[in-house]
Amino acid sequence: MSVAHTSRVVKFMGVPIAMGGFSFKCTLVTVARLIGVPGLLFSVGVTAALSQQPAASPSAVSAEWRDTSLPAERRADLALAAMSRAEKLQLVFGYFSTQAPWMISATKNFVAPDAGRVNSAGYVPGIERLGIPALWETDAGEGVATQRSPNPRERTALPSGLALAASWDRQNAFAGGAMIGNEARLSGFNVQLAGGVNLLREPRNGRNFEYAGEDPLLAGTIVGFEIQGIQSNHIISTLKHFAFNDQETNRGTIDVAIDETAARESDLLAFQIANEIGKPGSVMCSYNRVNGAAACENDWLLNQVLKADWRFKGYVMSDWGAVRSTVEAAKAGLDQESGWAFDASAYFGGALREALNYGHVDQSRLDDMACRILFAMFANGLFDNPILGDQSAQINFSAHASVTRSAAEDSIVLLKNDDLLPLKSSLKTIAVIGGHADKGVLSGGGSSQVYPIGGLAVPNEGPKDFPGPMVFYPSAPMKALQSRSSATITYADGNDLDAAAGLASRSDIAIVFATQWAAESLDLPNLDLPNGQDALIAAVAKANPRTIVVLETGGPVFMPWLSQVGAVLEAWYPGTSGGEAIARILSGEVDPSGHLPATFPASLSQLPRPQLDGDAKLDEDAHPSTNYNVEGAAVGYKWFDKRALTPLFPFGYGLSFTRFDLGGLSAEPAGEGIRVSLSVRNVGKVEGKAVVQAYVGRESGSWEAPKRLGSFDKVELAAGESKSITLDIDPLLLATFDPSSKKWLIEPGDYKVIVGQSATDVAASTTVHLDFRELEIGRH
């Protein structure tokens, strides 16, 4: 017996995403449990199904599952049939690959496995008898990360995940993913722990820089295409952190309260979109609790939503240290414990073996766990394209520098420009102040930290222990700008306000580089620039109103000096070619085309939680809570719309050195969604890229907010050029989730379609009438 699902193709923004059908034995156990057929739990499944087949020797079965013409599901079943229980248990238990002094204790006595990659995230031993490869895992997001080490791998770093989302560019995301996936593979890794899609509910979250903003469509799309790019290298990418891990304060214990409708229409929708587009081999469950249950032993999240509703065929791995139990976690859908010895106990080691021996966990569940891991390995080519160890000498760092520079250029957002940019060729003197702009550009800290070619541009900054150090990449904006300008450029570090102001007053123009370091494991205390930088900018602007501010931040910040300066660029953490990218924007070589993936609030009082829930001083046995039902699915711009709040800068906002007109709008029902047609014209004097955004709202009804982002596209246009474009609004963006029927429902009535270049820009609008429709809960 098998679970069958009809193949189909759906579209996101006009991009066809093949939803392959499957007949997958190792999903039967989970589905049987969820549909309430207890007899199926033990009488049907991989073990029972395989027992009906003729016995085969391991070598014969091995030869059969090596047949590349067979689908991944069939090959996984055949490989599973050849495995012993001990070998299956070996596949579901992973080790940390870094020898950390704090792990050596009387209770754990952890020693990093010799076969793991040195100073990397994890290792799962292979099964040599059957030719099943080991899993070598690297932390990621921006590139191949190295755990803190005196001799780190030096690799290429993309701009931060939030920056990649600011590009609003699917091809950019795919190319970036393909690049870091290539470096992972050539570094000896076949699992990359990238794919962070947690929504930006809390702008103070220390890991916002790793994620993709506040909107489920934008975040899910960008991350989905990045995962596609990574997995094009025949390696597995994860999708993480599942789910609602939207703050770092008390991340291991905090309990998130959210009702199902709000969950499905916000964070879970971002994960669903990323899963459908990217088809990740693995999903990583998070540290926090959700509605009382830890995410890695949360039956609703793992069994019901992910595996049953979305028909996810890969495996669920834990975050490092996120496992809380053996029996509960195994039954709730966790397939692999990762990163021992971060957890309090080896839950999927000897304890799982005991649970199987005494019937607390059924054998069919272990088969399901191992089968899912095998499926992900077959589906992503790990068997047929084995990793050959460290081949980093083959990495084309020069070509990869161009990839990350292009990604940074497309992500930089021009927030203000009083005709100061691009810089005029007539300038004689330029003051560059602060942010170590003479040395490099900032990156975010924690497990995703990529170390650059050439080492740290600014050593000994930030914490000596995790999540430090503070890493500046040696791509100096000042040096890159000097190569493009005949002006005399003078640097001041900004530590002396009077000296900085004096330099600014003697210069034709002043450029202040301001930084905000954010990192895993800690949240920001507020959204102010740290270390007196707001006062520095104010002093420089007072001395010379022709002041430009370049922000290198992990997310939104306040700007009390905004009215005093002439231009502002948000450069995020721009990656290992970030200095070149910033200089190319400042000089006008490239038109800025980034748009905000997150709302910049004007004050903390505008947020659903002005004070961050939880307390960093609480011990690990405390169980703080946070109530996401306050805003529900109205995250970011939707909250601001609903409450009629005016932000500092709205979601989707971004200026250009040219101008774009949108016109000729029409919209009509198409399939289960809406098809939008319009024209875009570059009415300026330079080439540029327009980010066209289509929002949809209800004339009446009970949506979480007045409107939702329904579709988007990035369009490159020469000066004077016009293009006609079509945007498809996916039906899930028109529907509400009904938990009683487990259906997505499109209510009958009139829907307003609004096109513009930000969440508050209305270039044109029209109305479309839709009939009632019911949609499938999951689409592959």
PDB file of N, CA, C and O in Angstrom, residues 19 34 98 222 236 286 290 324 407 546 623 663 701 705-706 720 764-765:
ATOM      1  N   MET A  19       4.713  20.189  -8.860  1.00  0.00           N
ATOM      2  CA  MET A  19       4.351  19.503  -7.629  1.00  0.00           C
ATOM      3  C   MET A  19       4.275  18.013  -7.935  1.00  0.00           C
ATOM      4  O   MET A  19       3.227  17.507  -8.324  1.00  0.00           O
ATOM      5  N   LEU A  34      -2.772  10.479  11.822  1.00  0.00           N
ATOM      6  CA  LEU A  34      -3.516  11.728  11.764  1.00  0.00           C
ATOM      7  C   LEU A  34      -4.958  11.536  11.329  1.00  0.00           C
ATOM      8  O   LEU A  34      -5.836  12.273  11.743  1.00  0.00           O
ATOM      9  N   THR A  98      32.643  20.023  16.031  1.00  0.00           N
ATOM     10  CA  THR A  98      33.638  20.943  16.565  1.00  0.00           C
ATOM     11  C   THR A  98      33.969  20.545  17.993  1.00  0.00           C
ATOM     12  O   THR A  98      33.059  20.307  18.797  1.00  0.00           O
ATOM     13  N   ILE A 222      11.707  34.297  -1.807  1.00  0.00           N
ATOM     14  CA  ILE A 222      13.154  34.505  -1.853  1.00  0.00           C
ATOM     15  C   ILE A 222      13.884  33.298  -1.265  1.00  0.00           C
ATOM     16  O   ILE A 222      14.851  32.788  -1.851  1.00  0.00           O
ATOM     17  N   ILE A 236      21.818  18.822   0.166  1.00  0.00           N
ATOM     18  CA  ILE A 236      20.557  19.080   0.853  1.00  0.00           C
ATOM     19  C   ILE A 236      20.599  20.456   1.498  1.00  0.00           C
ATOM     20  O   ILE A 236      21.595  20.832   2.118  1.00  0.00           O
ATOM     21  N   SER A 286      12.581  24.205  15.633  1.00  0.00           N
ATOM     22  CA  SER A 286      13.193  25.291  16.391  1.00  0.00           C
ATOM     23  C   SER A 286      13.248  24.993  17.891  1.00  0.00           C
ATOM     24  O   SER A 286      12.771  23.967  18.370  1.00  0.00           O
ATOM     25  N   VAL A 290       5.454  26.072  21.013  1.00  0.00           N
ATOM     26  CA  VAL A 290       4.329  26.640  20.273  1.00  0.00           C
ATOM     27  C   VAL A 290       3.051  26.075  20.886  1.00  0.00           C
ATOM     28  O   VAL A 290       2.833  24.862  20.866  1.00  0.00           O
ATOM     29  N   ARG A 324      14.033  17.651  23.401  1.00  0.00           N
ATOM     30  CA  ARG A 324      13.658  17.631  24.813  1.00  0.00           C
ATOM     31  C   ARG A 324      13.277  16.234  25.312  1.00  0.00           C
ATOM     32  O   ARG A 324      13.063  16.041  26.490  1.00  0.00           O
ATOM     33  N   ALA A 407      24.466  40.768  -5.923  1.00  0.00           N
ATOM     34  CA  ALA A 407      23.378  40.610  -4.962  1.00  0.00           C
ATOM     35  C   ALA A 407      23.295  41.807  -4.026  1.00  0.00           C
ATOM     36  O   ALA A 407      22.206  42.298  -3.708  1.00  0.00           O
ATOM     37  N   ARG A 546      25.269  68.748   3.732  1.00  0.00           N
ATOM     38  CA  ARG A 546      25.442  67.845   2.583  1.00  0.00           C
ATOM     39  C   ARG A 546      26.063  66.529   3.097  1.00  0.00           C
ATOM     40  O   ARG A 546      27.178  66.156   2.724  1.00  0.00           O
ATOM     41  N   HIS A 623       9.646  29.361  32.099  1.00  0.00           N
ATOM     42  CA  HIS A 623       8.884  29.213  30.863  1.00  0.00           C
ATOM     43  C   HIS A 623       8.118  30.493  30.559  1.00  0.00           C
ATOM     44  O   HIS A 623       6.901  30.563  30.754  1.00  0.00           O
ATOM     45  N   GLY A 663       1.050  52.013 -15.341  1.00  0.00           N
ATOM     46  CA  GLY A 663      -0.233  52.362 -15.944  1.00  0.00           C
ATOM     47  C   GLY A 663      -0.845  51.188 -16.667  1.00  0.00           C
ATOM     48  O   GLY A 663      -0.300  50.087 -16.715  1.00  0.00           O
ATOM     49  N   GLY A 701     -15.353  41.886   4.618  1.00  0.00           N
ATOM     50  CA  GLY A 701     -14.887  40.574   5.051  1.00  0.00           C
ATOM     51  C   GLY A 701     -14.040  40.679   6.292  1.00  0.00           C
ATOM     52  O   GLY A 701     -13.981  41.728   6.947  1.00  0.00           O
ATOM     53  N   ALA A 705      -6.015  42.239   7.899  1.00  0.00           N
ATOM     54  CA  ALA A 705      -5.578  43.610   7.649  1.00  0.00           C
ATOM     55  C   ALA A 705      -6.226  44.100   6.360  1.00  0.00           C
ATOM     56  O   ALA A 705      -6.785  43.307   5.592  1.00  0.00           O
ATOM     57  N   PRO A 706      -6.176  45.391   6.087  1.00  0.00           N
ATOM     58  CA  PRO A 706      -6.821  45.908   4.869  1.00  0.00           C
ATOM     59  C   PRO A 706      -6.281  45.312   3.570  1.00  0.00           C
ATOM     60  O   PRO A 706      -7.027  45.216   2.593  1.00  0.00           O
ATOM     61  N   GLY A 720      13.669  55.525 -20.819  1.00  0.00           N
ATOM     62  CA  GLY A 720      12.629  55.684 -21.824  1.00  0.00           C
ATOM     63  C   GLY A 720      11.923  54.399 -22.211  1.00  0.00           C
ATOM     64  O   GLY A 720      10.922  54.436 -22.944  1.00  0.00           O
ATOM     65  N   ALA A 764      -2.122  52.754  -9.096  1.00  0.00           N
ATOM     66  CA  ALA A 764      -3.382  52.475  -9.793  1.00  0.00           C
ATOM     67  C   ALA A 764      -4.096  51.375  -9.031  1.00  0.00           C
ATOM     68  O   ALA A 764      -3.487  50.601  -8.288  1.00  0.00           O
ATOM     69  N   SER A 765      -5.409  51.294  -9.213  1.00  0.00           N
ATOM     70  CA  SER A 765      -6.181  50.239  -8.556  1.00  0.00           C
ATOM     71  C   SER A 765      -7.377  49.875  -9.422  1.00  0.00           C
ATOM     72  O   SER A 765      -7.824  50.658 -10.268  1.00  0.00           O
TER      73      SER A 765
END
